[in-house]
Structures are given as structure tokens and as C-alpha cells.
Amino acid sequence: MGIVGQLDDCRKLEFGEGDRGATYSDFRTSCSEIGCAARKPFFRVTRVSAAKTHRPLSTRATSKNQTIAPHKLYLPTYKWMLLARVLEDKLASLYRSGKIVGGVYLGRGQEAFSAALSVHLDQAGGDVYAPLIRDMAGRLAFGEALIDPMRTYLGSPLGPMRGRDGNIHRGRPREGMLAMISHLGAMVSVVNGVLLARRLRGISGQVGAACVGDGATSTGSFHEAMNQAAVEKLPLVVAVANNQFAYSTPTDRQYACADLVDRAAGYGVMGYRCDGTNLEECLTTFGEAVRRAREGEGPQLVVGTLLRLSGHGEHDDASYVPAAVRKSALAADCIELAGQRILERRWAGEADLATWKSDAVNQVEEVLEQVASEPVPDPTGEAWCSLSVRHLCEGNLGA
Amino acid sequence: MNVTYLDAIREAQAKALAQDDRVFLYGQDIAGFGGAFKATKRLAEEFPGRVLDSPISEDAMVGLAIGAAIDGMRPIIEMQFADFSSIAFNQIVNQAGTHYYRTGVPVPFVIRLPSGGNKGSGPFHSQSLESLYAHFPGLVVLMPATVEDAYTMLLDAVSLDDPVIFCEHKMLYYHLKAEKLPEEGLPIGKARIARAGTHATVVTAGAMLHEALKAANQLAEEAWDIEVVDLRSAKPIDTDTLLASVARTGRILCVAESFPWGGLNAEVIARVVGEGFHLLDAPPMRLNSRDTPIPYHPNLWAAHRPTAASITTALRKLLGF
């Protein structure tokens, strides 16, 4: 792990392996010691690709004696990614056959970045998580029951949203998973609110995570919330999945900074960049970001570079993605890469991978079978009340 | 003791902070400075760590309140002016307003909106937004018109398990006075007969209540007996009290400071016509501010919004029908 800062006179200042505990403020201090105006507008600090300097997961598969035990998070994370992919493939198929209304929004290609964040979160310990639309893997890894997405997509009254909201707009706020609204960037300040509430009650050591994409970083809501978190020095981790397209809009029509992680310096928070197709790198980066947030170092902004391997929704063929991008390294499938890595390192064999996949398929089929036999929402039994204080409801006015 | 409407709001917040650990205040310039109108004067000293200055970020202020409310707190958000809540519109109507219905988890918090016009305040510091917020499901919208209501309704709002838009009127802040603060008031959602009468009903709220009362007193000199109903709550609307009043008078004029298209007046009239058509002896009337931005110069401003004079004129027309 190293910090590399590019100074306004184009020099670079770097902390190497021995400075792994270095913080952004240490870095600024060093800048001033060498007489460099670290706070000038063009100053950039980037916590760069963790894996380039530090590879805790690496292992020499050629020498059995030196083989390190698989990172304790790698295989479980891979399994969450696999389960998310299998579930989403099924949801896409249900959509195409007309069994799901509205839309289906996949996290295909983003599973590593998504799951690598939430495996570092502790739901039972009070961490809070605000996933966005492409975080099926992260949701499952955080602790969402597999039946919740199935019930929500199919509108079951037994699901967390009871047919009142669908698809990715689901959550269990009392259990730390916030229910996103469609308006991008809007969940970040809600996480801030949970974290501030904890602080006011004297609770420390709990973190909040909010997921957004490159598109959301253009909203005022995102900006306000990042600044707010930085002002309050909240234990917030913001994951930006830069999947190159906000619906059809490419990044060159979305922002003009060289890299989204540059914004971290502007907010006065720690910034990280990682290869979102590389599970190992995602795990290391989020591990560090979550640790720092938990230890009171304030907000952490993690930008993962990857490509959405689907349309915006299943109604969208993504024909706007240029062929060159589709053939680039960005288009690597993180699940395939992780599977290959597992085999290369002999953490598991082909048969294990096949078993895990068939386990995932069985789990998904099982919940689908259950949900398909459940009742559907009944408008005559609906309370039609948007307030918890029932006597103040005017819910039947329009009827 | 002389207590102003502003004192009442300050005292209600002090009491809420004192009696409930879950309450905290968040807004621009409200801590050491005590707020643009001094509604939080010295509260930061009295309740250390619980009165927090926010950045100029209305969206994030409300988002934070929602998150804190989900987590069991009872935040009170001060918008510096009601007008600026437009920046937080998304969080208010889409996040707060939908949350309980979608998830089953209520979000108890209060947004204080210093509302309505004053001389010279112009287009962006004068708006009355109750109709806008009342349009959306999931919000309770209150409009205290008296010192007593400013106090008890704010305390009730903090106790309520749902989001409350608290439209306090800036014109009443300093001029409206009471002898003392009450122990309790009418429950949320109940309208009040501010002046009993038999010839016509004026339905209003907020600062317009006082204009309506002046108009009623003026017409009393001509032996007209006007009933004035203080709605107190824009949502829910106490339709029963309205219908009972119209049953007594047979005539209704609705007066509001908000813009004329749709809104609270239109809603009240729709309900009275829909449920009490047989009670009416004359077509219902309404009086709003004009359909232009709120003008700056006092001459223009005074002609923009309803006043005792324009209410009197409207009432004469209603009574003459």
C-alpha cells in the first residue's frame, strides 16, 4: 500500500511500504516540509492501486511449501459473487418471460467491487449499508436473505417491500440496509444521518457505506453529502463503481477531471482507486478503507474502474458501448478472473467451482419455487396509509 | 411575561431537547449564532453537542435527518427560509414521504420552514410552501397561527412518529405575543374556531388568520357576524370542522398566502363542495396571493397577497350573493 501524491509542480511524493500507516494529513505535512504548496488547486493525492505495492493475497503456487492459506475473505466473497450472478441471470430470464414487471437491473461485471466492500462490513455489529442498483453481490454479502430480492422483484406481500416497491428499491432499514430511492446520490446523506445518530449516542467503531456509480457523482446530492461527511468526519465509505456509462452517457460527458478519485482531495477525504475487475485488489482496497473509517479517520472514497457487462436494465441492449471498449481489459468478467485465480492458486479445484455454482443454482431455484407459490398483494386488504400515525392518514382521499 | 411567537418556537425546542435525548437540532447558523431569526438562541450553550451548524446543503441536511430518524433520533431541521427547502425537495418528498409506506419504518423528524412574506423580502425569502408539501403523501404539514400553537404544535410535531413540515410564519415572529405558554393545545389535525359567527365562514391559517380576524372585526361594525376557522394543519385537513362551520353559515371564503393555482384553498373548497354542497347558499370563494413571483417593493407586495382589506372586499361579495 502506498500513497502517491502528484504535486502542483508535477513532482510526485510517495510513501512506500514502510509508511503504510501514513494518512492524508501526514502527507500534507510532508508536502509542506518540502516547501510544496499541497493545498493549491491542482494538488492531487491518490491512494493508488493497492495491489501494485502490496499483495497480501499473493501466493507462489509453484512451491507448495510457500503456499499461503487462501485469504479468508477471497473464497466466501467469490461465492457471494457467484450467487448474485446466478440469481440475476434468473431474474433476467423471468423478466424476458414477462413474469417480472417494471425492470431488471443487473450488477453483471460489478460483483467483485460490490461484494468486496460489504464483506468488510459487520451487519450484526451495527454497520450500515446503502447499496445501489448494481449491488446484488454486495447486498447478499452484507446479509440480505436470498428470498428478499426474489420476493421484491415478484412483488410478494411477504417481502420487505410488500409489493409497494420493487426490484432494487428494497432494504431493511432496521437491520442496517437502507432502501434506495431512484434519485442518485440521495442515499449518501442518509447514511451520514445514521452515523451522526450513532455519534450522538456515544457509539463509535461502526461504519456506514454508500454505493454510487459514475453518474451519481455528478449530482448535487452526492456533492452535498460528501462535503457534509467530511465536515463531520463521519466513518463513511463511499464506493464509486465507475462502470463507464451512466445509462448511455460515457464518462467524457459525465465529468472532466482526470480521475474521479481526484475529487477526494477536494472534499478533504482519503481517496483510493482500484481495478474493479480484480477481486483481490478490491478486497485489499476496501479492507483498508473500511479499517480507516472504523478507526476514526473520516470518510473514505473508493473508485473502482470496471465496465457494466449488461445494459442499464434488461430492456437496454447497450449498443452504445463501442466495440473497442467491449474488447478492452475493462470488459473482463470479474467472476471468471476470480475463478481462474482460485484455480491457479489451487485454493480450490474445477470440481469445487462447479459444485459452488450448482449450489447457487439450487438455492435460487428453491427461493423462486417458494415465492411463486406465495400470495400476491390484495388491494382490498391494503391499508393505503403513508403515515405510521393512522388517524392522520388521508390515504383514501383519491379513491 | 410577554412571550412572542419566536420565543415560543425557541422554548419548544429547548423543552424538546431537555425532555428527549433523541432530539437534536441541525441547520445553518443555528449553533453559536443562534439562527438567522434567533429561534435557537443560546440553545447550543444549553445543550452542548446537540445543536449543530450544517453546511449550506439543504438536500444533505434533510437526508441526514432522515438517516438519524431511521436510527431512532428525533431531529429538528431549521431551513433558514422556507424558500430554500426547494433544494431539499427530493429528500423531503421522495425519501421522507415514501419511507414509511415502502419500508414500514417511520421517519420522525421536523423541518421548520420560516414561511411567508415581509416587506422587502422579495421572491426568494417570502414563499409559503404548505400546499406543495401537502400534495405529497407521507408528510404532515402544520401551520401554527398563534403563540400558543407555535409552542404546543412544535412539541407535538417532535413527538409524532412521522415527518412534519412545520410552516412557521416569519411575520408573526416578533409581533405576536401571549401572556404565557400553554401546557397543552388542540391535537394535531384539529382545526379551531378562532371566531364564532353565523353569516359566513373564512377558512385560513398562519399569518392570514390575523388578516381574516381584522376583516371580520371590521364587518362586525356593519352587523355581519363572520366565523373564522384556523385550519392549524394543512395536512391532514379537519374536514369535519369545516363542514360543521359551513352548516352554520352557508357561505365559505378560503384565504391563503400561497400561490393561487391548486393548493390548500382549492383543496378545502373541493372537500366542502364534494361533501357539503347542500349546505352552501353561495358559490365558495377563495383568495390567494397573485400568480407572480412575490415582489420586492412594499407597495407591490401589499397588493400581491391577501390583506384585511382584500378579505373584507371578498366577504362583502360573498355576503351579497
XYZ file of C-alpha atoms in Angstrom, chain B:
321
model
C -44.394 37.800 30.999
C -44.632 38.552 27.321
C -43.890 35.633 25.021
C -43.519 36.147 21.302
C -44.252 33.584 18.612
C -40.485 33.313 18.086
C -39.909 32.799 21.821
C -42.477 30.022 21.707
C -40.567 28.249 18.943
C -37.315 28.676 20.821
C -38.861 27.467 24.083
C -40.499 24.463 22.425
C -37.126 23.404 21.042
C -35.498 23.908 24.444
C -38.166 21.780 26.071
C -37.897 19.088 23.399
C -34.123 18.969 23.876
C -34.497 18.845 27.655
C -37.081 16.120 27.789
C -35.951 13.834 24.986
C -32.355 12.691 24.418
C -33.242 11.726 20.873
C -33.792 15.334 19.839
C -31.054 17.326 18.135
C -31.068 20.466 16.006
C -29.346 20.809 12.645
C -29.335 23.831 10.374
C -27.403 26.761 9.008
C -26.044 29.271 11.527
C -28.104 27.810 14.364
C -25.374 26.933 16.876
C -23.256 29.791 18.235
C -25.032 32.372 16.108
C -28.457 31.250 17.273
C -30.075 31.168 13.842
C -30.906 33.818 11.255
C -34.031 34.691 13.278
C -32.579 33.679 16.665
C -35.003 30.791 17.037
C -32.198 28.715 18.567
C -30.617 31.478 20.641
C -28.309 30.049 23.327
C -29.570 26.504 22.757
C -26.099 25.378 21.671
C -24.745 26.511 25.050
C -27.557 24.923 27.000
C -27.398 21.644 25.096
C -23.767 21.104 24.103
C -23.223 18.906 21.077
C -26.912 18.773 20.207
C -27.300 21.974 18.196
C -25.185 21.628 15.087
C -24.326 24.019 12.294
C -24.726 22.487 8.867
C -23.024 23.397 5.615
C -25.237 25.209 3.095
C -26.576 21.900 1.879
C -30.333 21.653 2.228
C -30.511 18.304 0.450
C -27.911 16.757 2.734
C -29.459 18.398 5.809
C -32.732 16.605 5.218
C -31.015 13.405 4.097
C -29.092 13.414 7.357
C -32.275 13.977 9.342
C -33.905 11.016 7.619
C -30.955 8.763 8.385
C -30.878 9.869 12.004
C -34.638 9.367 12.292
C -34.359 5.856 10.853
C -31.769 5.233 13.536
C -34.091 6.334 16.319
C -33.356 10.029 16.711
C -35.800 12.973 16.529
C -34.008 15.672 14.546
C -35.348 19.184 14.092
C -34.070 20.789 10.896
C -34.139 24.545 10.532
C -34.361 25.805 6.973
C -33.083 29.344 7.010
C -36.066 30.307 4.861
C -38.891 28.080 3.633
C -37.875 29.036 0.089
C -34.574 27.156 0.390
C -36.320 23.887 1.145
C -36.748 23.591 -2.623
C -33.148 22.359 -2.663
C -34.220 19.580 -0.293
C -37.424 18.847 -2.182
C -36.228 15.449 -3.339
C -35.247 14.274 0.124
C -38.484 15.584 1.606
C -40.994 14.190 -0.851
C -39.194 11.169 -2.272
C -37.131 9.951 0.638
C -39.039 11.041 3.750
C -42.510 10.974 2.221
C -42.207 7.457 0.833
C -40.182 5.796 3.559
C -42.864 4.520 5.894
C -45.117 3.284 3.111
C -42.282 1.492 1.369
C -40.394 0.009 4.286
C -42.724 0.105 7.289
C -40.109 2.150 9.149
C -41.341 5.642 10.132
C -39.057 8.675 9.925
C -39.887 11.027 12.786
C -38.352 14.433 12.232
C -39.437 18.036 11.896
C -38.433 20.560 9.264
C -39.056 24.112 10.408
C -39.866 26.374 7.479
C -39.741 30.119 8.226
C -42.521 30.955 5.805
C -44.434 33.805 4.269
C -43.682 37.340 3.298
C -42.484 40.512 4.915
C -41.901 43.936 3.453
C -38.924 43.890 1.112
C -38.232 40.174 1.349
C -38.789 39.605 -2.357
C -39.220 36.474 -4.441
C -36.822 34.146 -2.613
C -37.409 34.881 1.055
C -41.203 35.045 1.162
C -42.727 31.849 -0.067
C -45.465 29.777 1.530
C -44.907 26.168 0.519
C -47.501 24.287 2.565
C -49.601 23.393 -0.474
C -46.575 21.995 -2.250
C -45.626 19.635 0.561
C -49.211 18.761 1.405
C -49.580 17.445 -2.129
C -47.218 14.571 -1.411
C -48.155 11.505 0.610
C -46.334 10.720 3.809
C -45.929 14.208 5.250
C -47.814 16.086 7.957
C -47.968 19.839 7.255
C -48.637 22.208 10.141
C -49.287 25.969 10.140
C -49.352 27.484 13.615
C -51.040 30.903 13.684
C -50.764 31.741 17.379
C -48.029 31.859 20.002
C -49.727 29.028 21.856
C -49.923 26.830 18.758
C -46.340 27.598 17.777
C -45.336 26.118 21.122
C -47.603 23.120 21.544
C -47.690 22.154 17.877
C -43.910 22.139 17.625
C -43.695 19.905 20.681
C -46.426 17.668 19.244
C -44.581 17.598 15.920
C -41.401 16.373 17.598
C -43.389 13.654 19.363
C -45.080 12.491 16.189
C -43.687 9.340 14.589
C -43.890 10.781 11.061
C -42.159 13.617 9.163
C -43.635 17.040 9.864
C -43.292 20.159 7.732
C -43.676 22.956 10.263
C -44.638 26.187 8.471
C -43.985 28.956 10.983
C -44.769 32.443 9.753
C -41.966 34.995 9.849
C -44.344 37.945 10.115
C -45.644 36.579 13.393
C -42.184 36.049 14.914
C -41.814 39.334 16.775
C -45.235 40.964 16.787
C -47.481 38.228 18.035
C -47.420 37.995 21.821
C -49.044 35.966 24.549
C -49.082 36.197 28.313
C -47.654 32.747 28.833
C -47.030 29.430 27.150
C -49.771 26.836 27.470
C -49.444 23.363 28.928
C -51.328 21.801 26.072
C -53.215 22.657 22.922
C -55.567 21.114 20.428
C -54.322 17.849 18.950
C -52.561 17.786 15.591
C -55.024 17.623 12.742
C -57.791 19.580 14.517
C -58.937 22.966 13.260
C -60.003 25.693 15.672
C -62.908 28.112 15.510
C -60.926 31.303 16.051
C -64.024 33.472 15.909
C -67.594 32.205 16.023
C -70.121 33.642 13.576
C -73.216 32.863 11.585
C -73.178 34.746 8.273
C -70.088 33.394 6.512
C -67.058 31.205 7.191
C -63.487 32.242 6.461
C -61.086 29.290 6.378
C -57.453 30.236 6.735
C -54.171 29.529 8.536
C -50.860 31.103 9.540
C -50.458 34.865 9.289
C -53.620 35.121 7.169
C -55.641 34.240 10.261
C -54.879 37.662 11.662
C -55.829 39.425 8.436
C -59.087 37.465 8.409
C -59.826 38.369 12.023
C -59.262 42.054 11.246
C -61.642 41.766 8.294
C -64.229 40.027 10.482
C -63.968 42.721 13.134
C -64.417 45.423 10.542
C -67.521 43.753 9.132
C -68.852 43.299 12.660
C -69.219 47.052 12.759
C -71.727 46.596 9.959
C -73.501 43.826 11.906
C -72.028 40.987 9.864
C -71.139 38.018 12.007
C -68.197 36.219 10.406
C -66.883 32.853 11.579
C -63.139 32.352 11.187
C -61.659 28.874 11.142
C -57.950 28.446 11.821
C -57.009 25.265 9.973
C -53.783 24.795 12.013
C -52.980 21.791 9.867
C -52.757 21.846 6.065
C -52.426 18.090 6.086
C -54.458 16.447 7.331
C -57.369 18.848 6.850
C -60.049 18.786 9.530
C -62.923 18.458 7.091
C -65.494 17.784 9.829
C -64.906 21.146 11.496
C -65.114 22.892 8.117
C -68.387 21.233 7.198
C -69.863 21.995 10.620
C -68.961 25.634 10.160
C -70.431 25.812 6.657
C -73.557 24.131 8.002
C -73.904 27.102 10.350
C -73.134 29.844 7.836
C -73.886 28.533 4.332
C -71.017 30.573 2.888
C -67.272 29.989 2.645
C -64.244 32.072 1.708
C -60.819 30.427 1.788
C -57.799 32.674 2.320
C -54.160 31.634 1.881
C -50.872 33.379 1.260
C -49.699 30.680 -1.146
C -49.943 30.956 -4.924
C -53.405 30.516 -6.426
C -53.063 27.507 -8.726
C -54.331 24.458 -6.850
C -53.277 24.208 -3.264
C -54.827 24.433 0.150
C -57.714 26.745 -0.748
C -58.647 24.626 -3.737
C -58.482 21.506 -1.604
C -60.698 22.934 1.126
C -63.270 24.090 -1.416
C -63.221 20.737 -3.201
C -63.991 18.986 0.066
C -66.707 21.384 1.135
C -68.380 21.228 -2.264
C -67.971 17.475 -2.507
C -69.331 16.644 0.905
C -71.410 19.686 1.792
C -72.854 21.021 -1.448
C -76.312 21.035 0.084
C -75.042 23.270 2.901
C -73.985 26.090 0.583
C -76.082 29.187 -0.073
C -73.459 30.815 -2.308
C -70.580 29.696 -4.548
C -67.416 29.121 -2.490
C -64.744 31.775 -2.898
C -61.007 31.830 -2.495
C -58.371 34.473 -2.083
C -54.685 33.779 -2.635
C -51.545 35.688 -3.432
C -51.232 36.544 -7.105
C -49.762 34.214 -9.684
C -46.468 36.065 -9.975
C -43.240 35.828 -8.023
C -43.503 37.697 -4.733
C -42.495 41.332 -5.426
C -39.911 43.309 -3.516
C -41.346 46.806 -3.097
C -43.768 47.150 -0.175
C -46.417 48.729 -2.400
C -46.322 45.835 -4.819
C -46.012 43.273 -2.059
C -49.018 44.627 -0.149
C -51.084 44.272 -3.328
C -49.740 40.817 -4.067
C -51.007 38.936 -1.049
C -54.417 38.903 0.639
C -54.880 41.566 3.309
C -57.647 42.517 5.746
C -58.872 44.973 3.098
C -59.000 42.474 0.245
C -60.580 39.865 2.527
C -63.245 42.394 3.542
C -63.982 43.134 -0.108
C -64.234 39.440 -0.916
C -66.500 38.843 2.062
C -68.833 41.628 1.004
C -69.167 39.962 -2.375
C -69.795 36.588 -0.748
C -72.354 38.028 1.657
C -74.086 39.843 -1.191
C -74.593 36.778 -3.293
